[in-house]
Structure formats: structure tokens, C-alpha cells
mmCIF file of N, CA and C in Angstrom:
data_model
loop_
_atom_site.group_PDB
_atom_site.id
_atom_site.type_symbol
_atom_site.label_atom_id
_atom_site.label_comp_id
_atom_site.label_asym_id
_atom_site.label_seq_id
_atom_site.Cartn_x
_atom_site.Cartn_y
_atom_site.Cartn_z
ATOM 1 N N VAL A 1 1.466 -1.195 0.005
ATOM 2 C CA VAL A 1 -0.118 0.118 -0.056
ATOM 3 C C VAL A 1 0.749 1.251 -0.241
ATOM 4 N N TYR A 2 2.050 1.151 0.973
ATOM 5 C CA TYR A 2 2.522 2.614 0.679
ATOM 6 C C TYR A 2 3.136 3.265 -0.189
ATOM 7 N N ALA A 3 3.788 2.005 -1.081
ATOM 8 C CA ALA A 3 4.782 1.826 -2.383
ATOM 9 C C ALA A 3 3.852 2.439 -3.484
ATOM 10 N N TYR A 4 2.546 2.092 -3.316
ATOM 11 C CA TYR A 4 1.744 3.068 -4.206
ATOM 12 C C TYR A 4 1.375 4.263 -3.776
ATOM 13 N N ARG A 5 0.969 4.909 -2.996
ATOM 14 C CA ARG A 5 1.262 6.318 -2.365
ATOM 15 C C ARG A 5 2.384 6.939 -2.595
ATOM 16 N N THR A 6 3.650 6.502 -2.188
ATOM 17 C CA THR A 6 4.726 7.034 -2.245
ATOM 18 C C THR A 6 4.748 6.834 -3.774
ATOM 19 N N ALA A 7 4.572 5.978 -4.803
ATOM 20 C CA ALA A 7 4.925 6.445 -6.149
ATOM 21 C C ALA A 7 3.989 7.936 -6.647
ATOM 22 N N GLU A 8 2.574 7.848 -6.676
ATOM 23 C CA GLU A 8 1.940 9.211 -7.136
ATOM 24 C C GLU A 8 2.544 9.931 -7.162
ATOM 25 N N HIS A 9 3.689 10.414 -5.818
ATOM 26 C CA HIS A 9 4.173 11.798 -5.415
ATOM 27 C C HIS A 9 5.686 11.902 -6.317
ATOM 28 N N LEU A 10 5.617 10.590 -6.692
ATOM 29 C CA LEU A 10 7.161 10.688 -7.834
ATOM 30 C C LEU A 10 7.082 10.259 -9.210
ATOM 31 N N ALA A 11 7.652 11.599 -10.148
ATOM 32 C CA ALA A 11 6.937 11.031 -11.619
ATOM 33 C C ALA A 11 7.548 9.706 -12.181
ATOM 34 N N GLU A 12 9.148 9.684 -11.691
ATOM 35 C CA GLU A 12 9.380 8.402 -12.945
ATOM 36 C C GLU A 12 8.924 6.924 -11.934
ATOM 37 N N ALA A 13 8.088 6.926 -10.839
ATOM 38 C CA ALA A 13 8.192 5.934 -10.334
ATOM 39 C C ALA A 13 7.301 4.177 -10.337
ATOM 40 N N ARG A 14 7.981 3.461 -10.556
ATOM 41 C CA ARG A 14 7.121 1.995 -10.908
ATOM 42 C C ARG A 14 6.909 1.410 -9.404
ATOM 43 N N VAL A 15 6.719 0.913 -9.525
ATOM 44 C CA VAL A 15 6.393 -0.196 -8.561
ATOM 45 C C VAL A 15 6.217 -1.788 -9.264
ATOM 46 N N VAL A 16 6.442 -2.852 -8.390
ATOM 47 C CA VAL A 16 6.950 -3.942 -9.332
ATOM 48 C C VAL A 16 6.319 -4.803 -8.023
ATOM 49 N N GLU A 17 5.671 -5.646 -7.399
ATOM 50 C CA GLU A 17 5.149 -6.419 -6.752
ATOM 51 C C GLU A 17 5.859 -7.724 -7.494
ATOM 52 N N LEU A 18 7.235 -8.606 -6.519
ATOM 53 C CA LEU A 18 7.359 -9.674 -7.103
ATOM 54 C C LEU A 18 7.020 -10.892 -6.365
ATOM 55 N N PRO A 19 6.260 -12.034 -6.505
ATOM 56 C CA PRO A 19 5.064 -12.852 -5.538
ATOM 57 C C PRO A 19 6.796 -13.355 -4.543
ATOM 58 N N MET A 20 6.139 -13.776 -3.480
ATOM 59 C CA MET A 20 7.291 -14.773 -2.589
ATOM 60 C C MET A 20 8.416 -13.872 -2.598
ATOM 61 N N ALA A 21 8.498 -12.667 -2.206
ATOM 62 C CA ALA A 21 9.983 -12.386 -2.568
ATOM 63 C C ALA A 21 10.418 -11.411 -1.168
ATOM 64 N N GLY A 22 8.811 -10.784 -0.573
ATOM 65 C CA GLY A 22 9.268 -9.945 0.258
ATOM 66 C C GLY A 22 9.283 -8.359 0.263
ATOM 67 N N HIS A 23 9.990 -7.768 1.485
ATOM 68 C CA HIS A 23 9.886 -6.212 1.492
ATOM 69 C C HIS A 23 11.403 -5.938 0.187
ATOM 70 N N VAL A 24 12.346 -6.256 0.282
ATOM 71 C CA VAL A 24 13.545 -5.702 -0.046
ATOM 72 C C VAL A 24 14.626 -7.013 -1.256
ATOM 73 N N ALA A 25 12.419 -7.031 -2.670
ATOM 74 C CA ALA A 25 13.616 -8.372 -3.462
ATOM 75 C C ALA A 25 14.268 -7.607 -4.078
ATOM 76 N N ALA A 26 14.796 -6.143 -3.971
ATOM 77 C CA ALA A 26 15.313 -5.513 -5.272
ATOM 78 C C ALA A 26 16.454 -5.403 -4.962
ATOM 79 N N LEU A 27 17.136 -6.071 -3.365
ATOM 80 C CA LEU A 27 17.992 -6.355 -2.948
ATOM 81 C C LEU A 27 18.301 -7.961 -2.955
ATOM 82 N N THR A 28 17.357 -9.346 -2.766
ATOM 83 C CA THR A 28 17.325 -10.322 -2.841
ATOM 84 C C THR A 28 17.143 -11.536 -3.897
ATOM 85 N N THR A 29 16.564 -10.419 -4.761
ATOM 86 C CA THR A 29 16.102 -11.876 -5.766
ATOM 87 C C THR A 29 17.186 -11.110 -7.091
ATOM 88 N N GLU A 30 17.934 -12.157 -8.007
ATOM 89 C CA GLU A 30 17.940 -11.885 -9.232
ATOM 90 C C GLU A 30 16.962 -10.713 -10.283
ATOM 91 N N CYS A 31 15.913 -11.400 -9.933
ATOM 92 C CA CYS A 31 14.548 -10.643 -11.331
ATOM 93 C C CYS A 31 14.458 -8.973 -10.423
ATOM 94 N N GLY A 32 14.956 -8.790 -8.564
ATOM 95 C CA GLY A 32 14.473 -7.456 -8.458
ATOM 96 C C GLY A 32 15.500 -6.307 -9.233
ATOM 97 N N ARG A 33 16.897 -7.314 -8.987
ATOM 98 C CA ARG A 33 18.003 -6.046 -9.278
ATOM 99 C C ARG A 33 18.028 -5.924 -10.779
ATOM 100 N N ALA A 34 17.367 -6.808 -11.699
ATOM 101 C CA ALA A 34 17.525 -7.077 -12.560
ATOM 102 C C ALA A 34 16.773 -5.426 -13.380
ATOM 103 N N LEU A 35 15.508 -5.664 -12.397
ATOM 104 C CA LEU A 35 14.727 -4.448 -12.407
ATOM 105 C C LEU A 35 14.860 -3.088 -12.356
ATOM 106 N N VAL A 36 15.821 -2.691 -10.951
ATOM 107 C CA VAL A 36 16.314 -1.711 -10.724
ATOM 108 C C VAL A 36 17.558 -1.135 -11.279
ATOM 109 N N HIS A 37 18.630 -2.286 -12.351
ATOM 110 C CA HIS A 37 19.180 -1.588 -12.704
ATOM 111 C C HIS A 37 18.417 -1.514 -14.115
ATOM 112 N N ALA A 38 17.614 -2.208 -14.689
ATOM 113 C CA ALA A 38 16.923 -1.492 -16.290
ATOM 114 C C ALA A 38 16.194 -0.278 -16.180
ATOM 115 N N PHE A 39 15.944 0.193 -14.848
ATOM 116 C CA PHE A 39 15.099 1.181 -14.068
ATOM 117 C C PHE A 39 16.556 2.803 -14.659
ATOM 118 N N ILE A 40 17.480 2.494 -13.400
ATOM 119 C CA ILE A 40 18.297 2.964 -13.473
ATOM 120 C C ILE A 40 19.321 3.964 -14.728
ATOM 121 N N LEU A 41 19.363 3.026 -16.044
ATOM 122 C CA LEU A 41 20.109 2.683 -17.152
ATOM 123 C C LEU A 41 18.546 3.584 -17.665
ATOM 124 N N SER A 42 17.496 2.944 -17.748
ATOM 125 C CA SER A 42 16.440 4.539 -18.698
ATOM 126 C C SER A 42 15.015 3.952 -18.021
ATOM 127 N N PRO A 43 15.256 4.953 -17.025
ATOM 128 C CA PRO A 43 13.861 5.041 -16.254
ATOM 129 C C PRO A 43 13.019 5.063 -17.262
ATOM 130 N N ASP A 44 12.864 5.793 -18.968
ATOM 131 C CA ASP A 44 11.725 6.092 -19.995
ATOM 132 C C ASP A 44 11.023 4.699 -20.534
ATOM 133 N N SER A 45 12.489 3.979 -20.291
ATOM 134 C CA SER A 45 11.697 2.763 -20.636
ATOM 135 C C SER A 45 10.970 1.435 -20.446
ATOM 136 N N GLU A 46 10.152 1.041 -20.552
ATOM 137 C CA GLU A 46 8.753 0.046 -20.428
ATOM 138 C C GLU A 46 10.114 -1.405 -19.506
ATOM 139 N N LEU A 47 10.297 -1.497 -18.201
ATOM 140 C CA LEU A 47 10.368 -3.004 -17.892
ATOM 141 C C LEU A 47 9.694 -3.919 -18.131
ATOM 142 N N ASN A 48 10.605 -5.031 -18.412
ATOM 143 C CA ASN A 48 10.366 -6.187 -18.889
ATOM 144 C C ASN A 48 10.122 -6.689 -17.761
ATOM 145 N N LEU A 49 8.842 -6.878 -17.789
ATOM 146 C CA LEU A 49 7.920 -7.734 -16.604
ATOM 147 C C LEU A 49 8.398 -9.522 -16.708
ATOM 148 N N ASP A 50 8.552 -9.715 -17.588
ATOM 149 C CA ASP A 50 9.389 -11.685 -17.844
ATOM 150 C C ASP A 50 9.880 -12.325 -16.448
ATOM 151 N N CYS A 51 10.031 -11.903 -16.294
ATOM 152 C CA CYS A 51 10.845 -12.360 -14.838
ATOM 153 C C CYS A 51 9.835 -12.723 -13.410
ATOM 154 N N VAL A 52 9.059 -11.633 -13.331
ATOM 155 C CA VAL A 52 8.407 -11.450 -12.544
ATOM 156 C C VAL A 52 7.234 -12.748 -12.532
ATOM 157 N N GLU A 53 6.573 -12.676 -14.296
ATOM 158 C CA GLU A 53 5.821 -13.649 -14.716
ATOM 159 C C GLU A 53 6.611 -15.341 -13.580
ATOM 160 N N ALA A 54 7.928 -15.205 -14.428
ATOM 161 C CA ALA A 54 8.403 -16.393 -14.529
ATOM 162 C C ALA A 54 8.260 -17.053 -12.616
ATOM 163 N N ALA A 55 8.395 -16.037 -11.398
ATOM 164 C CA ALA A 55 8.630 -16.111 -10.213
ATOM 165 C C ALA A 55 7.101 -15.990 -9.608
ATOM 166 N N LYS A 56 5.982 -16.001 -10.396
ATOM 167 C CA LYS A 56 4.596 -16.523 -9.546
ATOM 168 C C LYS A 56 4.602 -18.083 -9.503
ATOM 169 N N PRO A 57 4.364 -18.911 -8.623
ATOM 170 C CA PRO A 57 4.455 -20.010 -7.968
ATOM 171 C C PRO A 57 3.006 -20.497 -8.815
ATOM 172 N N THR A 58 3.100 -21.824 -8.878
ATOM 173 C CA THR A 58 2.091 -22.819 -9.612
ATOM 174 C C THR A 58 1.798 -24.062 -8.762
ATOM 175 N N PHE A 59 0.959 -23.903 -7.977
ATOM 176 C CA PHE A 59 0.284 -24.332 -6.909
ATOM 177 C C PHE A 59 -0.383 -25.237 -7.214
ATOM 178 N N VAL A 60 -0.230 -26.622 -7.234
ATOM 179 C CA VAL A 60 -0.361 -27.894 -7.354
ATOM 180 C C VAL A 60 -1.916 -28.321 -5.678
ATOM 181 N N MET A 61 -2.333 -29.713 -6.611
ATOM 182 C CA MET A 61 -3.044 -30.510 -5.576
ATOM 183 C C MET A 61 -2.632 -32.285 -5.165
ATOM 184 N N PRO A 62 -2.543 -32.261 -3.915
ATOM 185 C CA PRO A 62 -1.592 -33.679 -3.986
ATOM 186 C C PRO A 62 -3.025 -35.252 -5.678
ATOM 187 N N GLY A 63 -1.535 -35.188 -5.671
ATOM 188 C CA GLY A 63 -2.242 -36.569 -6.938
ATOM 189 C C GLY A 63 -1.613 -35.654 -8.407
ATOM 190 N N ASP A 64 -1.680 -34.552 -8.386
ATOM 191 C CA ASP A 64 -1.677 -33.542 -9.411
ATOM 192 C C ASP A 64 -0.151 -33.782 -10.026
ATOM 193 N N VAL A 65 -0.240 -34.104 -11.348
ATOM 194 C CA VAL A 65 0.923 -33.907 -11.847
ATOM 195 C C VAL A 65 2.184 -32.753 -11.810
ATOM 196 N N LEU A 66 3.616 -32.803 -11.239
ATOM 197 C CA LEU A 66 4.002 -32.020 -11.054
ATOM 198 C C LEU A 66 4.507 -30.799 -12.051
ATOM 199 N N PRO A 67 4.924 -29.569 -12.950
ATOM 200 C CA PRO A 67 4.857 -28.364 -14.044
ATOM 201 C C PRO A 67 6.301 -28.698 -13.823
ATOM 202 N N GLU A 68 6.831 -28.950 -14.842
ATOM 203 C CA GLU A 68 8.165 -29.141 -15.426
ATOM 204 C C GLU A 68 8.871 -27.196 -14.824
ATOM 205 N N GLY A 69 9.399 -27.243 -15.291
ATOM 206 C CA GLY A 69 10.447 -26.406 -14.981
ATOM 207 C C GLY A 69 10.614 -25.419 -13.443
#
């Protein structure tokens, strides 16, 4: 919630939520570090959020076939 409120007051702000990452994703995940690096180098460019999609957990039920990857 606070990230979105803060972003409202920063002209170039972006808020990206990384699944299962906690509050310091930019420091503790490769995806977070890559996104911060890309934003710093080119704040006007669109961020490639493929790593965020890849980080989403896949939930399975007992007896389900486990997904590959």
C-alpha cells in the first residue's frame, strides 16, 4: 500500500510486486536487481517483467502432475 502512495508523488516511479519476495526484493532476488538496474539505466523505458511472471508460484493439489521447470 505504501509503495503505491509514495509512487503517486514521484514522476518516474514504478511499483513492481514480486511474488514470494518480501520487502527487499531489489536486494534479495535476481529479478529485483535486474529491474532496478534497468530502471536506473533507462527510467523512461518499459520494464521487461518476464522475470516477475516466471517467479509466480504454481500451486498443485495432491495427485496432480508436477509442472516442469
